[in-house]
């Protein structure tokens, strides 16, 4: 086996890349932490209080992007959670208005007509 047949021993290493410093690695890991939290908050905003967890997800996604880590999942899930919360609130208010209008239109069986 000659090295010319399979290439140099470090054939898979990029020649133009420099090693990553510890500061850059910490910076990236901090951005990844914010991106992960944005996704968790986004999922929580869909299945529970969207008005609480949605803005948290969007804020964490912005922090992750400030560290140079893209976090579109957290941002999208946060907005979906907020939208679902608003939609659920509108349906709840409409349902209550319908119930109150039906109850108000019923005749009172205990009242005697004079």
XYZ file of N, CA and C in Angstrom:
342
model
N 0.834 -1.178 0.000
C 0.000 0.000 0.000
C 0.877 1.239 0.000
N 0.781 1.944 -1.032
C 1.553 3.182 -1.094
C 0.632 4.352 -0.752
N 1.215 5.414 -0.271
C 0.412 6.576 0.096
C -0.107 7.301 -1.129
N 0.481 7.104 -2.283
C -0.008 7.765 -3.484
C -1.336 7.166 -3.930
N -1.561 5.890 -3.624
C -2.803 5.258 -4.019
C -3.974 5.775 -3.187
N -3.795 5.970 -1.910
C -4.866 6.403 -1.020
C -4.742 7.856 -0.589
N -3.783 8.550 -1.027
C -3.594 9.945 -0.660
C -2.752 10.081 0.592
N -2.522 11.306 0.993
C -1.714 11.534 2.203
C -2.463 11.060 3.434
N -1.760 10.843 4.543
C -2.419 10.343 5.755
C -3.505 11.284 6.283
N -3.389 12.567 6.067
C -4.374 13.547 6.540
C -5.260 14.011 5.388
N -5.709 13.100 4.566
C -6.470 13.467 3.373
C -7.848 14.026 3.717
N -8.421 13.624 4.835
C -9.765 14.075 5.184
C -9.753 15.387 5.958
N -8.622 15.885 6.312
C -8.528 17.139 7.053
C -8.461 18.288 6.057
N -9.247 19.309 6.308
C -9.232 20.485 5.441
C -7.930 21.244 5.659
N -7.270 21.571 4.598
C -5.969 22.225 4.720
C -6.086 23.716 5.014
N -7.195 24.340 4.623
C -7.324 25.788 4.790
C -8.059 26.189 6.063
N -8.442 25.251 6.905
C -9.163 25.589 8.124
C -8.205 25.673 9.303
N -8.491 26.636 10.174
C -7.691 26.766 11.383
C -8.434 26.098 12.529
N -7.741 25.704 13.565
C -8.432 25.072 14.699
C -9.353 26.062 15.412
N -10.401 25.530 16.014
C -11.360 26.351 16.743
C -10.812 26.621 18.135
N -10.901 27.869 18.565
C -10.418 28.214 19.904
C -11.501 27.889 20.935
N -11.111 27.846 22.176
C -12.064 27.556 23.256
C -13.103 28.660 23.387
N -12.708 29.893 23.152
C -13.666 30.998 23.212
C -14.736 30.875 22.141
N -14.331 30.505 20.933
C -15.301 30.313 19.857
C -16.222 29.139 20.146
N -15.660 28.095 20.725
C -16.469 26.932 21.063
C -17.480 27.272 22.146
N -17.073 28.021 23.158
C -18.013 28.441 24.213
C -19.108 29.331 23.636
N -18.736 30.231 22.728
C -19.685 31.139 22.089
C -20.734 30.330 21.322
N -20.265 29.339 20.554
C -21.162 28.493 19.777
C -22.052 27.652 20.692
N -21.486 27.106 21.756
C -22.276 26.284 22.676
C -23.349 27.120 23.380
N -23.049 28.364 23.689
C -24.043 29.247 24.303
C -25.178 29.518 23.315
N -24.835 29.728 22.058
C -25.871 29.906 21.038
C -26.716 28.660 20.856
N -26.089 27.497 20.911
C -26.834 26.246 20.797
C -27.766 26.039 21.988
N -27.335 26.468 23.163
C -28.191 26.362 24.348
C -29.443 27.214 24.176
N -29.264 28.442 23.661
C -30.420 29.314 23.436
C -31.328 28.738 22.342
N -30.750 28.153 21.302
C -31.560 27.558 20.231
C -32.359 26.363 20.752
N -31.742 25.554 21.591
C -32.431 24.401 22.165
C -33.574 24.855 23.072
N -33.329 25.869 23.893
C -34.387 26.383 24.760
C -35.512 27.011 23.943
N -35.170 27.664 22.834
C -36.199 28.243 21.973
C -37.118 27.155 21.427
N -36.541 26.026 21.045
C -37.353 24.926 20.537
C -38.229 24.335 21.638
N -37.668 24.175 22.824
C -38.454 23.628 23.946
C -39.600 24.569 24.295
N -39.313 25.865 24.387
C -40.371 26.828 24.687
C -41.406 26.876 23.569
N -40.981 26.703 22.325
C -41.919 26.693 21.209
C -42.867 25.514 21.281
N -42.354 24.343 21.609
C -43.217 23.159 21.748
C -44.165 23.351 22.933
N -43.654 23.889 24.034
C -44.528 24.144 25.184
C -45.608 25.167 24.851
N -45.296 26.128 23.994
C -46.292 27.142 23.640
C -47.427 26.545 22.826
N -47.163 25.478 22.094
C -48.227 24.844 21.314
C -49.142 24.026 22.223
N -48.567 23.327 23.192
C -49.354 22.409 24.006
C -49.839 22.992 25.324
N -49.402 24.183 25.684
C -49.885 24.784 26.930
C -50.077 26.279 26.699
N -49.663 27.106 27.600
C -49.907 28.545 27.520
C -49.058 29.191 26.429
N -49.660 29.401 25.273
C -48.949 30.009 24.161
C -48.598 31.455 24.400
N -49.406 32.143 25.188
C -49.156 33.552 25.445
C -47.948 33.742 26.365
N -47.595 32.699 27.103
C -46.432 32.763 27.994
C -45.181 32.215 27.304
N -45.274 31.017 26.745
C -44.099 30.360 26.190
C -43.754 30.820 24.774
N -44.723 31.353 24.031
C -44.455 31.835 22.676
C -43.438 32.969 22.645
N -43.659 34.041 23.410
C -42.660 35.103 23.436
C -41.307 34.651 23.997
N -41.322 33.706 24.940
C -40.050 33.174 25.437
C -39.290 32.466 24.321
N -40.001 31.704 23.502
C -39.365 31.002 22.385
C -38.801 31.982 21.371
N -39.552 33.025 21.063
C -39.089 34.005 20.084
C -37.876 34.751 20.627
N -37.907 35.096 21.908
C -36.770 35.792 22.515
C -35.512 34.934 22.546
N -35.654 33.656 22.879
C -34.488 32.762 22.883
C -33.951 32.554 21.474
N -34.837 32.516 20.483
C -34.378 32.374 19.098
C -33.573 33.605 18.676
N -33.995 34.783 19.111
C -33.231 36.001 18.810
C -31.865 35.975 19.483
N -31.819 35.473 20.732
C -30.525 35.376 21.415
C -29.612 34.383 20.719
N -30.168 33.263 20.267
C -29.362 32.264 19.560
C -28.800 32.850 18.275
N -29.606 33.618 17.557
C -29.130 34.230 16.323
C -28.105 35.319 16.601
N -28.181 35.950 17.771
C -27.150 36.918 18.140
C -25.804 36.229 18.363
N -25.831 34.970 18.768
C -24.607 34.186 18.926
C -24.182 33.519 17.625
N -24.920 33.743 16.552
C -24.549 33.194 15.258
C -25.101 31.809 14.982
N -26.037 31.355 15.791
C -26.638 30.028 15.609
C -28.071 30.235 15.131
N -28.426 29.743 13.950
C -29.805 29.911 13.488
C -30.770 29.072 14.316
N -31.936 29.652 14.612
C -32.949 28.943 15.403
C -34.335 29.200 14.830
N -34.575 28.814 13.573
C -35.905 29.087 12.997
C -37.005 28.232 13.603
N -36.651 27.046 14.133
C -37.681 26.176 14.702
C -38.344 26.831 15.903
N -37.525 27.384 16.794
C -38.070 28.029 17.983
C -38.912 29.242 17.647
N -38.451 30.024 16.673
C -39.196 31.224 16.278
C -40.551 30.836 15.679
N -40.557 29.865 14.773
C -41.809 29.457 14.119
C -42.760 28.812 15.122
N -42.241 27.921 15.965
C -43.103 27.281 16.959
C -43.666 28.297 17.946
N -42.882 29.313 18.288
C -43.373 30.363 19.181
C -44.532 31.129 18.570
N -44.389 31.490 17.282
C -45.484 32.212 16.624
C -46.712 31.326 16.441
N -46.498 30.048 16.152
C -47.635 29.128 16.029
C -48.348 28.992 17.368
N -47.593 28.896 18.456
C -48.197 28.811 19.785
C -49.004 30.044 20.131
N -48.477 31.222 19.790
C -49.216 32.463 20.048
C -50.496 32.489 19.214
N -50.389 32.095 17.952
C -51.560 32.080 17.081
C -52.628 31.108 17.566
N -52.205 29.927 17.995
C -53.173 28.952 18.516
C -53.837 29.446 19.795
N -53.072 30.136 20.639
C -53.659 30.676 21.870
C -54.710 31.731 21.537
N -54.408 32.616 20.600
C -55.365 33.657 20.208
C -56.605 33.031 19.574
N -56.396 32.043 18.708
C -57.516 31.362 18.069
C -58.388 30.648 19.104
N -57.769 29.988 20.069
C -58.522 29.326 21.128
C -59.301 30.309 21.983
N -58.711 31.466 22.254
C -59.399 32.490 23.040
C -60.606 33.033 22.280
N -60.447 33.263 20.973
C -61.576 33.761 20.169
C -62.696 32.729 20.138
N -62.357 31.465 19.959
C -63.391 30.427 19.962
C -64.069 30.319 21.321
N -63.319 30.436 22.402
C -63.894 30.351 23.739
C -64.863 31.507 23.986
N -64.464 32.714 23.615
C -65.342 33.879 23.808
C -66.590 33.735 22.950
N -66.434 33.263 21.714
C -67.598 33.049 20.853
C -68.529 31.981 21.400
N -67.964 30.921 21.928
C -68.767 29.851 22.514
C -69.531 30.360 23.730
N -68.883 31.131 24.580
C -69.564 31.673 25.762
C -70.674 32.643 25.355
N -70.429 33.445 24.333
C -71.472 34.359 23.861
C -72.658 33.574 23.320
N -72.398 32.481 22.623
C -73.479 31.645 22.107
C -74.266 31.010 23.254
N -73.578 30.495 24.256
C -74.255 29.880 25.407
C -75.118 30.905 26.137
N -74.564 32.098 26.374
C -75.335 33.118 27.091
C -76.534 33.593 26.281
N -76.392 33.650 24.972
C -77.546 34.075 24.160
C -78.625 32.999 24.134
N -78.240 31.728 24.112
C -79.232 30.650 24.131
C -79.919 30.602 25.488
N -79.170 30.722 26.566
C -79.758 30.691 27.905
C -80.663 31.901 28.105
N -80.300 33.040 27.598
C -81.129 34.242 27.756
C -82.401 34.191 26.949
N -82.401 33.441 25.854
C -83.603 33.384 25.021
C -84.600 32.316 25.487
N -84.204 31.457 26.419
C -85.119 30.441 26.927
C -86.181 31.106 27.785
N -87.387 30.567 27.725
C -88.443 31.107 28.574
C -88.275 30.565 29.991
N -88.668 31.342 30.958
C -88.550 30.946 32.340
C -89.767 30.109 32.710
N -89.588 28.808 33.008
C -90.753 27.966 33.287
C -91.421 28.306 34.624
N -90.733 28.950 35.511
C -91.321 29.276 36.819
C -92.138 30.554 36.793
N -92.021 31.332 35.735
C -92.768 32.596 35.679
C -94.159 32.345 35.100
N -95.143 32.932 35.737
C -96.505 32.778 35.249
C -96.865 34.004 34.439
N -97.507 33.759 33.318
C -97.928 34.903 32.505
C -99.246 35.447 33.044
N -99.300 36.766 33.123
C -100.488 37.362 33.714
C -101.473 37.791 32.692
